[in-house]
Coordinates of C-alpha atoms and ligand atoms in Angstrom, one line a residue:
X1 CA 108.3 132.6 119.8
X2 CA 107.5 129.2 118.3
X3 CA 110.8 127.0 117.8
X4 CA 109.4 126.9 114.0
X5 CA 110.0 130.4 113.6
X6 CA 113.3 130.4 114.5
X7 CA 115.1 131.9 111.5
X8 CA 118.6 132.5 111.3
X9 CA 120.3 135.3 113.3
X10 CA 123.6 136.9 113.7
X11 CA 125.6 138.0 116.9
X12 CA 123.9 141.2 117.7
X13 CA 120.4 140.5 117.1
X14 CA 117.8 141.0 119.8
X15 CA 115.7 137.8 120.4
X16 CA 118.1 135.3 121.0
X17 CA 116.8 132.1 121.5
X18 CA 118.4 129.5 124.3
X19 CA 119.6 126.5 121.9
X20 CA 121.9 128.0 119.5
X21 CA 125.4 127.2 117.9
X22 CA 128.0 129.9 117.1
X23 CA 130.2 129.4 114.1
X24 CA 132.7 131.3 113.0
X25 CA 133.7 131.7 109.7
X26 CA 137.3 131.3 109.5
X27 CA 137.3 132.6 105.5
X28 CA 135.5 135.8 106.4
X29 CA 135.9 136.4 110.2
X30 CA 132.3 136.8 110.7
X31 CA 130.3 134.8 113.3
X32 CA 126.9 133.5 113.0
X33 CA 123.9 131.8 115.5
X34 CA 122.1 129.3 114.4
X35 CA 118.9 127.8 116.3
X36 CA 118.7 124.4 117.6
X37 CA 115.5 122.3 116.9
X38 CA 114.8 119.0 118.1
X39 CA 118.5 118.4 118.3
X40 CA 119.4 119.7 114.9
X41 CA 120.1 122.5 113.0
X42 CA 118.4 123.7 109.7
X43 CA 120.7 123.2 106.4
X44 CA 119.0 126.0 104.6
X45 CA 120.1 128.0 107.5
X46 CA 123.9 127.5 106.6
X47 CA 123.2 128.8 103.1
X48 CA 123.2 132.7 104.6
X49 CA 127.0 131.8 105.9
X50 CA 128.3 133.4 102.4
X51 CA 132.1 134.4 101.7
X52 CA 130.4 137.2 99.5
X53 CA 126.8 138.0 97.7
X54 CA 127.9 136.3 94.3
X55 CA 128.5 133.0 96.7
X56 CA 125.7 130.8 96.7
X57 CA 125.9 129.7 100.2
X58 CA 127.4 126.6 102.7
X59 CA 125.7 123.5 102.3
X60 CA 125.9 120.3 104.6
X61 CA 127.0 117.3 102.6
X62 CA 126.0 114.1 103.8
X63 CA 126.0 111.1 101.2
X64 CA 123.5 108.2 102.2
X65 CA 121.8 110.5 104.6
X66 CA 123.7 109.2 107.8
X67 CA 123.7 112.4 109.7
X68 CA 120.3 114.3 108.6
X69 CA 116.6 114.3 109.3
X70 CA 114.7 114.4 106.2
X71 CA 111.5 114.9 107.6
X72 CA 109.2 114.9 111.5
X73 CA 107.3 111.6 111.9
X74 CA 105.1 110.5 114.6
X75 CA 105.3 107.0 113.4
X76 CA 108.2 105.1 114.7
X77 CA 110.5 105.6 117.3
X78 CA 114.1 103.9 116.8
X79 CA 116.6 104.2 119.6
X80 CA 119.7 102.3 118.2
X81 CA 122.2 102.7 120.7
X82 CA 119.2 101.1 123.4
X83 CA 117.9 99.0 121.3
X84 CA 114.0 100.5 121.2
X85 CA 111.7 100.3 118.7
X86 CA 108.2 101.9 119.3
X87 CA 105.2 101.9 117.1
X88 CA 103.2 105.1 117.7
X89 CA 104.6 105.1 121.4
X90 CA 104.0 101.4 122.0
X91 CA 107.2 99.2 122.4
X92 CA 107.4 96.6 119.4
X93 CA 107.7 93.7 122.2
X94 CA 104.2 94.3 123.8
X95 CA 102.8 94.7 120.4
X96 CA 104.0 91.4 119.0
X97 CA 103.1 89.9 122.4
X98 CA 99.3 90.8 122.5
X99 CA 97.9 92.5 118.8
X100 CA 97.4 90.9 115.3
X101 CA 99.1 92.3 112.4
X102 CA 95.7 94.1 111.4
X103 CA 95.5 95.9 114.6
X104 CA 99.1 97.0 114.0
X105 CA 98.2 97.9 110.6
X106 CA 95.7 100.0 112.0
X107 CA 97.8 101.6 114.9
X108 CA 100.2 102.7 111.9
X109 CA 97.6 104.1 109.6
X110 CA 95.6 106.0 112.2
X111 CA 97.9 106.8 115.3
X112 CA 96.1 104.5 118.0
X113 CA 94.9 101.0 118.5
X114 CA 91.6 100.0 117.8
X115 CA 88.7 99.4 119.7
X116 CA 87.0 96.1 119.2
X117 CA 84.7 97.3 116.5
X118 CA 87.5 99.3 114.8
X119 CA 89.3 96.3 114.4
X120 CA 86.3 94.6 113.2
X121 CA 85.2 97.1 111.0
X122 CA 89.1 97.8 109.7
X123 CA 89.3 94.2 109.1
X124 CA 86.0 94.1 106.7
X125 CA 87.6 96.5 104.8
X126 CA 90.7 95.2 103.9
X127 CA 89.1 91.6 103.8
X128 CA 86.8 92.4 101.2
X129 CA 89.1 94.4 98.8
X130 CA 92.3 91.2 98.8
X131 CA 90.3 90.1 95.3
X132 CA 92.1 91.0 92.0
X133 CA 91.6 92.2 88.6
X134 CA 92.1 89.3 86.7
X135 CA 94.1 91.2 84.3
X136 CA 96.9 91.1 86.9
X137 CA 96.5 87.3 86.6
X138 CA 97.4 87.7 83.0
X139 CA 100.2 89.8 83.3
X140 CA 101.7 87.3 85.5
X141 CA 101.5 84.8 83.0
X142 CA 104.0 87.2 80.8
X143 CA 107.0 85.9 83.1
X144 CA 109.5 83.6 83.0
X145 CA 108.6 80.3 85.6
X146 CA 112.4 81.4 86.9
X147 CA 111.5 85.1 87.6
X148 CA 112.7 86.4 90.9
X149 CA 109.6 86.6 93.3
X150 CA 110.4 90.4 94.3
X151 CA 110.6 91.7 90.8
X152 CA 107.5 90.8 89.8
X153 CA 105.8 91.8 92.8
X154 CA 107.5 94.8 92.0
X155 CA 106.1 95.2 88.4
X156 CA 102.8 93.7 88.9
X157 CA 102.2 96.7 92.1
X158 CA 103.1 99.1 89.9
X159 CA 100.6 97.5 87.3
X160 CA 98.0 98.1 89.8
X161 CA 98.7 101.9 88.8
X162 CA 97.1 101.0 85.5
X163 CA 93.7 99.7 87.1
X164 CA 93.0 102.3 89.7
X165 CA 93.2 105.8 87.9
X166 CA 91.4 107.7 90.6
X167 CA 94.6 106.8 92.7
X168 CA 96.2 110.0 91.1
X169 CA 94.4 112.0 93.6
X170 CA 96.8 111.7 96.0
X171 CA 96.1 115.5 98.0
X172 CA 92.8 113.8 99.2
X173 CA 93.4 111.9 102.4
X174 CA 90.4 110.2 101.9
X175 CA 91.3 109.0 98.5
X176 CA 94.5 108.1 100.0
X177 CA 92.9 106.1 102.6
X178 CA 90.6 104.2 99.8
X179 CA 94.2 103.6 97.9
X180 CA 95.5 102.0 101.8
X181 CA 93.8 100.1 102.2
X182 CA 93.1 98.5 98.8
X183 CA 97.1 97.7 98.6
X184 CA 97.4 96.3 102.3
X185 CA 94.4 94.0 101.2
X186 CA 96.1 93.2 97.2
X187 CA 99.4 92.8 97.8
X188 CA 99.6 89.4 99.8
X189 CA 97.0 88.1 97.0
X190 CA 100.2 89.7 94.4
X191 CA 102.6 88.0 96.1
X192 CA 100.7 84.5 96.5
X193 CA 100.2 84.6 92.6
X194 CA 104.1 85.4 92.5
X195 CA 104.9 81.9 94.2
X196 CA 102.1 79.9 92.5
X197 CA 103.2 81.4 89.4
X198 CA 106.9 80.3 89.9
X199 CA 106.0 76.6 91.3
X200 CA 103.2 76.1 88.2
X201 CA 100.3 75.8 90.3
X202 CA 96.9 77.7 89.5
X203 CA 96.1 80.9 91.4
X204 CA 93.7 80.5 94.5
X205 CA 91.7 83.1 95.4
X206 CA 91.5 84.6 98.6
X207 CA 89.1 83.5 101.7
X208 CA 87.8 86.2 103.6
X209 CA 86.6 83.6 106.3
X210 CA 90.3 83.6 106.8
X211 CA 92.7 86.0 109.3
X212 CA 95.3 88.2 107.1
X213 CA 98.0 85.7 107.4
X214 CA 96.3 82.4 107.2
X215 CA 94.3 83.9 103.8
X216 CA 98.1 84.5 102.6
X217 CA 98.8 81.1 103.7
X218 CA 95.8 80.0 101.9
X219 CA 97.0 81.7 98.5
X220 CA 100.2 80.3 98.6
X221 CA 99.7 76.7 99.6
X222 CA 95.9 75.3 99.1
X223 CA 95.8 72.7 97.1
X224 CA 92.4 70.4 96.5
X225 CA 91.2 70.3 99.9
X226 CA 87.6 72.4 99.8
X227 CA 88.9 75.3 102.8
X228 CA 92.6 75.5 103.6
X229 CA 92.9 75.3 106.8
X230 CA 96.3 77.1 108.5
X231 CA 98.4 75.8 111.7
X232 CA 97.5 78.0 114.1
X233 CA 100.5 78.2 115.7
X234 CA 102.5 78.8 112.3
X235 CA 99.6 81.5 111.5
X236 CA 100.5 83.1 114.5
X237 CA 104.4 83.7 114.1
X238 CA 103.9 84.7 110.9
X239 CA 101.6 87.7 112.2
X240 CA 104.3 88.2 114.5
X241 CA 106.5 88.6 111.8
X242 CA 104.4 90.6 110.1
X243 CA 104.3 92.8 113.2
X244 CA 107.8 93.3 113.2
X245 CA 108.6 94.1 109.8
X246 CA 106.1 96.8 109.4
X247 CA 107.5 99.8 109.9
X248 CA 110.9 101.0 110.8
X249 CA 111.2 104.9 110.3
X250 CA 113.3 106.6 107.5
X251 CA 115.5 103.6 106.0
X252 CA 115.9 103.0 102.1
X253 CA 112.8 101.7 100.8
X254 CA 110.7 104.1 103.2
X255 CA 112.6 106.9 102.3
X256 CA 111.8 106.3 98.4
X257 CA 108.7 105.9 99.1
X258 CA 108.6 109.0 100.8
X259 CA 110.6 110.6 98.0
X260 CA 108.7 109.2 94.8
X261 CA 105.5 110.0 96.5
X262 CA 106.7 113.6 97.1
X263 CA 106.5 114.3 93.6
X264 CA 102.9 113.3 93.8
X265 CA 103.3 110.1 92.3
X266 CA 100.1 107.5 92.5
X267 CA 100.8 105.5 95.8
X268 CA 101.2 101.9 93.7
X269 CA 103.8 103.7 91.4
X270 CA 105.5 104.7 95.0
X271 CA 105.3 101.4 96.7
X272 CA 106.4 99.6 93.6
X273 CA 109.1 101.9 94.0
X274 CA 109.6 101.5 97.9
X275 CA 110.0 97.7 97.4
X276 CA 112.6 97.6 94.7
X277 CA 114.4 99.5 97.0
X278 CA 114.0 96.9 100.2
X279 CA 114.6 94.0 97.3
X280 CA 118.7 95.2 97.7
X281 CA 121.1 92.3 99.8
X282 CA 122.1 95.5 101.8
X283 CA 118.4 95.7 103.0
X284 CA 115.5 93.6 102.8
X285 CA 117.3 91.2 100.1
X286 CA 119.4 90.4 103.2
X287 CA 116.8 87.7 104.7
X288 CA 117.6 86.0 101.7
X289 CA 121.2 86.0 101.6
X290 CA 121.7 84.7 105.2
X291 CA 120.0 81.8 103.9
X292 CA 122.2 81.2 101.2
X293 CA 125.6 82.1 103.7
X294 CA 124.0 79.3 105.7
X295 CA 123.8 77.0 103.1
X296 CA 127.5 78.1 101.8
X297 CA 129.1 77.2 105.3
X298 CA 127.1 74.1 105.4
X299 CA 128.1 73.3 108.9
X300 CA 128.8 74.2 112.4
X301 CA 132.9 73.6 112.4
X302 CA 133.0 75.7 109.4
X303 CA 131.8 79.1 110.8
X304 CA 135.7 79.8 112.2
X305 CA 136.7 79.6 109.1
X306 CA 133.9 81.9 107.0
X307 CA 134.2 84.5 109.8
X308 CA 137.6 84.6 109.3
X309 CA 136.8 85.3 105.5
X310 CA 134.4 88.2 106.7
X311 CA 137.2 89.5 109.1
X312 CA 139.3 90.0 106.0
X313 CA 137.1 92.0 103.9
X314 CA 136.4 88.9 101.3
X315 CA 132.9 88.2 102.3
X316 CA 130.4 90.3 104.6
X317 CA 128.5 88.4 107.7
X318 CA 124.8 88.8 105.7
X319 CA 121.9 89.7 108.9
X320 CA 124.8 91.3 110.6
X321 CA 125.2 95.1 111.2
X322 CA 122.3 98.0 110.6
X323 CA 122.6 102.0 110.3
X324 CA 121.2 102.7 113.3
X325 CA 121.2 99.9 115.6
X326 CA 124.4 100.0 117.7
X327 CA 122.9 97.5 120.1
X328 CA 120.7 94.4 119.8
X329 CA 118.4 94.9 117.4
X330 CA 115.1 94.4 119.3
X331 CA 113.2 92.8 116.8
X332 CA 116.0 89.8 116.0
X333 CA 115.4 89.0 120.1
X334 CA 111.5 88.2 119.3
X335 CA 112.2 86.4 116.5
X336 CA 114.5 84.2 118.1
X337 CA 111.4 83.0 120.7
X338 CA 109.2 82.9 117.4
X339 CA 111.7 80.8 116.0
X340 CA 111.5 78.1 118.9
X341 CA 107.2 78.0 118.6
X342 CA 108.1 77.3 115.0
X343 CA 110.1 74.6 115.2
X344 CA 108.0 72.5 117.9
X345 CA 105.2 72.4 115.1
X346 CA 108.1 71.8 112.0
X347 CA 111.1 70.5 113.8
X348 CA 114.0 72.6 114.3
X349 CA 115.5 73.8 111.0
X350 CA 118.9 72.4 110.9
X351 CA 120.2 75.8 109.8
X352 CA 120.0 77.5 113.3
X353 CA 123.1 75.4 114.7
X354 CA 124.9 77.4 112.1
X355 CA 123.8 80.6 112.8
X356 CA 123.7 80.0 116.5
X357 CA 127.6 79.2 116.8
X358 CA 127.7 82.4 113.7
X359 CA 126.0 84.5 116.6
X360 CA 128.2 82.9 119.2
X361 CA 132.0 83.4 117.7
X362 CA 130.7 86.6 116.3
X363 CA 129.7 88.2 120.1
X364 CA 132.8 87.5 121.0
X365 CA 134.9 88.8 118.4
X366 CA 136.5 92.1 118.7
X367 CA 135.9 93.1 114.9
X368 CA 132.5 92.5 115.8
X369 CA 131.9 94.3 119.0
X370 CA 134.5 96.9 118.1
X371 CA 132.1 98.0 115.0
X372 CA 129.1 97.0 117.3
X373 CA 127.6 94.5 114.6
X374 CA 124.8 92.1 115.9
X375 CA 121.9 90.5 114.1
X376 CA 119.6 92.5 112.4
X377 CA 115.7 91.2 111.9
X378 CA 117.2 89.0 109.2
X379 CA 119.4 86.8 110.3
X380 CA 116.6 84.6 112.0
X381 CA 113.6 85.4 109.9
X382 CA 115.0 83.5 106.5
X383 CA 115.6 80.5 108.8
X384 CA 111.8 80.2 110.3
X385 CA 110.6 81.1 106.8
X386 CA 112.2 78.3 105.4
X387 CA 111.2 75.7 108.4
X388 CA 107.2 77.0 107.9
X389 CA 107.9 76.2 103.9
X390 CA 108.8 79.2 102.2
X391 CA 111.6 78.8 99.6
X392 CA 114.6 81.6 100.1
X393 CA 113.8 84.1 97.3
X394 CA 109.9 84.6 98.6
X395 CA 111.4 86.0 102.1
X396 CA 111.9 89.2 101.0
X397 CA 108.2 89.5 99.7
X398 CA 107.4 88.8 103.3
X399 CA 109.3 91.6 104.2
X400 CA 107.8 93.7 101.7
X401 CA 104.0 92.6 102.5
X402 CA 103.5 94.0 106.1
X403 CA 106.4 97.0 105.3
X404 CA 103.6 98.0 102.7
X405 CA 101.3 99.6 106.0
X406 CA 104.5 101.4 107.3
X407 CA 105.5 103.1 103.9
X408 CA 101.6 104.0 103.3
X409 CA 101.3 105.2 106.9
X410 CA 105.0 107.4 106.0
X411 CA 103.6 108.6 102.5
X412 CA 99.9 109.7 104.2
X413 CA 102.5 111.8 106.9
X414 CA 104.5 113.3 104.1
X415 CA 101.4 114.6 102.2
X416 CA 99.8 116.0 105.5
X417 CA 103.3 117.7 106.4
X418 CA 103.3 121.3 105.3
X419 CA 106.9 121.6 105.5
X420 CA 107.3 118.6 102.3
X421 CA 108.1 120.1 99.0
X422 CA 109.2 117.7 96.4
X423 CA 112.8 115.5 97.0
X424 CA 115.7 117.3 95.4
X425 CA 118.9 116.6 97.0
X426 CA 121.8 119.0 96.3
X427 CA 125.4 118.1 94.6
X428 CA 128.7 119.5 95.0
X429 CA 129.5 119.3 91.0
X430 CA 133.2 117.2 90.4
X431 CA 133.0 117.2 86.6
X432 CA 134.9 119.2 83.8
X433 CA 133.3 123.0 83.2
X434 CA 132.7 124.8 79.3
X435 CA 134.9 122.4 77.7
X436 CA 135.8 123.1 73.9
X437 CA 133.6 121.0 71.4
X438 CA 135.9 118.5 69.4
X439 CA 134.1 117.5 66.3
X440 CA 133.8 113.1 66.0
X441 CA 136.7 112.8 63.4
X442 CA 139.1 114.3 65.7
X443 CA 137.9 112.5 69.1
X444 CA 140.0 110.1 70.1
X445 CA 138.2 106.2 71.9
X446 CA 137.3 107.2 75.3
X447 CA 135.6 104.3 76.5
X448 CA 138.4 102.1 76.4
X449 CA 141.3 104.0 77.7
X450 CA 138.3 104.7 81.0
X451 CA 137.8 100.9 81.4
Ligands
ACO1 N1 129.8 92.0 108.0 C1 131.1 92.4 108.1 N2 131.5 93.6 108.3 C2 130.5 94.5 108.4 C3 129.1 94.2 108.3 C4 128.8 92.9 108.1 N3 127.5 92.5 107.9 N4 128.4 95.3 108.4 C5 129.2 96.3 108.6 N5 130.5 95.9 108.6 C6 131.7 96.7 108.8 C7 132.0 97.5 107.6 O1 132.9 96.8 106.7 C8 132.7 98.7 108.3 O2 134.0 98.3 108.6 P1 135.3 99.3 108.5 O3 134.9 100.4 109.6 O4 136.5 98.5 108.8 O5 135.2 99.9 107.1 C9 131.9 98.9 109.6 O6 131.4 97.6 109.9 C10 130.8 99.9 109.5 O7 129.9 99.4 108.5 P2 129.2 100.4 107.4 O8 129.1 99.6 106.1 O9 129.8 101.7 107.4 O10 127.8 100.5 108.0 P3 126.5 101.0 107.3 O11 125.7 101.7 108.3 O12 126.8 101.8 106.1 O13 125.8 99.6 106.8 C11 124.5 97.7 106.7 C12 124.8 99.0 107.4 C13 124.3 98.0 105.2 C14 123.2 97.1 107.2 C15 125.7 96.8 106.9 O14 125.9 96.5 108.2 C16 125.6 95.5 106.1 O15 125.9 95.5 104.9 N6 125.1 94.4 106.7 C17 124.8 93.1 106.0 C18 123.6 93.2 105.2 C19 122.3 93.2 106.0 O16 122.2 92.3 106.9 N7 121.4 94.1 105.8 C20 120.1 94.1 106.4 C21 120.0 95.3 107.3 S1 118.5 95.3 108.2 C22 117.4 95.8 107.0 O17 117.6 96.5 106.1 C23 116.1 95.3 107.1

C-alpha cells in the first residue's frame, strides 16, 4: 500500500501500517491510529476524532505556521538545526562558489543544472525579454521622487498584470514558463527604473551584451559614457548574492506566493503579492534595518550599550534570529567572504567594525545563545550593498530580484501538485454568537470606550 493511501484507521482494523500514532481520546474513551508520512501526520485525519456525529471534528491549530507542512517541494532543502541549505540537492556553498546566478536560475526552474548550451540558450531568453513597455515607464512617473523603492516595485509588477493578459492561463505549464521567464528578465529593468526614478535621472535601457547582474548594474548607474562597463569583481559578488537569496523554501513571501497563486491568480498579481510580503522588517525589510541599527549605534564602544537595550525587550538585534535556523545560518558565512572581495575594490565599509564587535558580544551572550540567535543573510548583505553603492531602502529590491526565480519555481510546483486546492486556512471563532440587533438611537459609542 502506497504511504499516500494511507487513510485513517482505528484500533482493530486489518492493514496496519508500521508508522502510526495512537491517541486516545480522553473525552470519549475511544482510541484512534493515525499514519505517519514523511514525519507528519495529516490534519484532515484528526477531523474523524469526533466527541459525537453533530461535532465537526479536531483540528490542529498552529498560528504563523511554525509546526506544519503546507505543501511537498523538491526545491529547497533547509536544515536549520545543521545549518544546510540545498538547491535541488546541491549545497548553496558549491553553488555560489562555481555557477552564475542564471544557471541557478535555471537549476530552480527546471530541477538540474544546465549544460553549456542550456545556459546559453536560457540566457537568450531571458536576455532578450529584460526590455519594457514603455507604459511602465509612465506609470513610474505617477510617484512621488520620495516613494519607497519596494512599493513601487511592488505596484509597478503587478502593473505588468495589465500588459500580459495571456498570463491568466496559468494551468498551462508552458504559458507559465513564457510568464518565467519574462518576470526573471523585467523585474531588474523595474527595479533599475525604481532607483533612477527616485535619484531623477532618465531610465537606461537594458544591454543584452551584458551578464544579468552587470545589465542591472548598467540600469542603475550608467550615466553618458557610450557602454557601461561593470567591476568585475563587484559583478561577481553581486551574482553571488543573487545566488543566495533565491530561494529559501516555504517562508512569508513564498508562501503568499504560493497561496495567492493557488487561487489561480496571474503570476505578476502573485509575485507582486510575494514581494510585499518580503518588503516586512521581520523579513526581507530586515537588510534594510541593520543598516539603519548600524547607523543608530554609530560606533564600536556603543554596541554594549544597544545590546543591552535588545536584552531588555526595548529594541530587537535587526539580521539576528530566523524561524528555522537554530545554527549559523549558511548563507550569512558566504557573505561574510563576499564582503571582504568587496571591500578590496571599495574599501572596507566602516560599518562592519560595528557589526563585527555586534556579532562578537552577541556569540557570547547567553540571551543570545540561550534562544540560539545568529546572523541571518541580512546582517552582512545591507553592509556590502551599501560599500558597492546602493542606498539602504534599494536592498530589499535586491532581495526581491533573484527571490523572484525561487517563488516562480514554488508557484510552477504548486500548480503541478495534485494534492493543491486553493489556500483556506481554518479558525477557531472567539467572537460574540446571534446577538440581539439594537437599533442606532439606542447604541451607545463603542469606538471610544475599545480604544
Ligand atoms: N533580537 C532580539 N531578540 C530576538 C530576536 C532578535 N533579532 N529574534 C528573536 N528574538 C527573541 C524573541 O524575543 C524571543 O524571545 P523570548 O523567548 O524571550 O520571547 C525568542 O528570541 C524567539 O523569537 P521568536 O520571535 O519567537 O522567533 P520567530 O521564529 O517567531 O522569529 C524572526 C524569527 C522574525 C526572524 C526574529 O528572529 C526576528 O524578528 N529577527 C529580526 C528581524 C530579521 O532579521 N529578520 C530577517 C529574517 S531572515 C529573512 O527573512 C530573510
Amino acid at each position: 500500500m502506497h504511504p499516500h493511501n494511507l487513510s485513517f484507521l482505528q484500533q482493530g482494523d486489518s492493514i496496519m501500517p508500521s508508522d502510526t500514532i495512537t491517541l486516545t481520546d480522553e473525552r470519549t474513551g475511544k482510541t484512534y491510529t493515525l499514519p505517519i508520512e514523511d514525519g507528519t501526520v495529516r490534519s484532515m485525519d484528526l477531523r474523524k476524532i469526533r466527541t459525537d456525529d453533530a461535532d465537526f471534528g479536531l483540528m490542529a491549530y498552529d498560528p504563523a505556521f511554525v509546526n506544519t507542512a503546507s505543501c511537498r517541494s523538491s526545491i529547497t532543502y533547509l536544515d536549520g538545526e545543521r545549518g544546510i541549505l540545498e538547491y535541488r540537492g546541491y549545497p548553496i556553498e558549491t553553488l555560489a562558489e562555481h555557477c552564475s546566478f542564471l544557471e541557478v536560475a535555471y537549476l530552480l526552474v527546471f530541477g538540474d543544472l544546465p549544460n553549456e548550451t542550456e545556459l546559453k540558450a536560457w540566457a537568450n531568453e531571458i536576455t532578450c525579454r529584460t526590455m519594457l513597455h514603455e507604459n511602465i515607464g509612465k506609470f513610474m512617473e505617477g510617484f512621488r521622487y520620495d516613494a519607497h523603492p519596494m512599493s513601487m516595485l511592488v505596484s509597478s509588477i503587478a502593473a505588468l498584470s495589465t500588459l500580459y493578459p495571456d498570463a491568466k492561463e496559468v494551468r498551462d505549464p508552458v504559458n507559465r514558463l513564457h510568464q518565467t521567464k519574462r518576470l526573471i528578465a523585467k523585474v531588474p529593468s523595474i527595479a533599475a527604473m525604481c532607483y533612477r526614478h527616485a535619484v531623477g535621472f532618465p531610465y537606461v535601457y537594458p544591454d543584452n551584451d551584458l551578464s544579468y547582474t552587470e545589465n542591472l548594474m548598467n540600469m542603475m548607474w550608467k550615466m553618458v559614457e557610450p557602454k557601461y562597463a561593470a567591476n568585475p569583481v563587484l559583478a561577481r559578488a553581486l551574482d553571488v548574492l543573487f545566488i543566495l537569496h533565491a530561494d529559501h523554501e516555504q517562508n512569508c513571501s513564498t508562501n503568499t506566493m504560493r497561496s495567492v497563486g493557488s487561487s489561480m491568480a496571474d503570476p505578476y498579481l502573485a509575485v507582486s503579492a510575494a514581494a510585499a510580503a518580503l518588503s516586512g522588517s521581520l523579513h526581507g525589510g530586515a537588510n534594510e534595518q541593520v543598516l539603519r541599527m548600524l547607523e543608530e549605534i554609530g560606533s564600536k564602544d556603543r554596541v554594549p550599550a544597544y545590546i543591552e537595550r535588545v536584552k531588555n525587550g526595548e529594541v530587537k538585534l535587526m539580521g539576528f534570529g530566523h524561524r528555522v535556523y537554530k545554527n549559523y545560518d549558511p548563507r550569512a558565512k558566504i557573505i561574510k567572504w563576499t564582503a571582504e572581495q568587496v571591500f578590496r575594490v571599495t574599501g572596507r565599509n566602516p560599518k562592519l567594525d560595528i557589526a563585527l564587535e555586534l556579532e562578537r558580544i552577541a556569540l557570547e551572550d547567553e540571551y543570545f545563545i540561550e534562544r540560539k540567535l545568529y546572523p541571518n543573510v541580512d546582517f552582512y548583505s545591507g553592509i556590502i550593498y551599501q560599500a558597492m553603492g546602493f542606498k539602504p531602502e534599494f536592498f530589499t529590491v535586491l532581495f526581491a530580484i533573484p527571490r523572484t526565480v525561487g517563488w516562480l519555481a514554488q508557484w510552477d510546483e504548486m500548480h503541478r501538485d495534485p494534492e493543491q486546492k486553493i489556500a483556506r486556512p481554518r479558525q477557531i471563532y472567539t467572537g460574540e454568537r446571534q446577538r440581539p440587533f439594537v437599533p442606532m438611537q439606542e447604541r451607545h459609542a463603542v469606538l471610544t470606550a475599545k480604544q
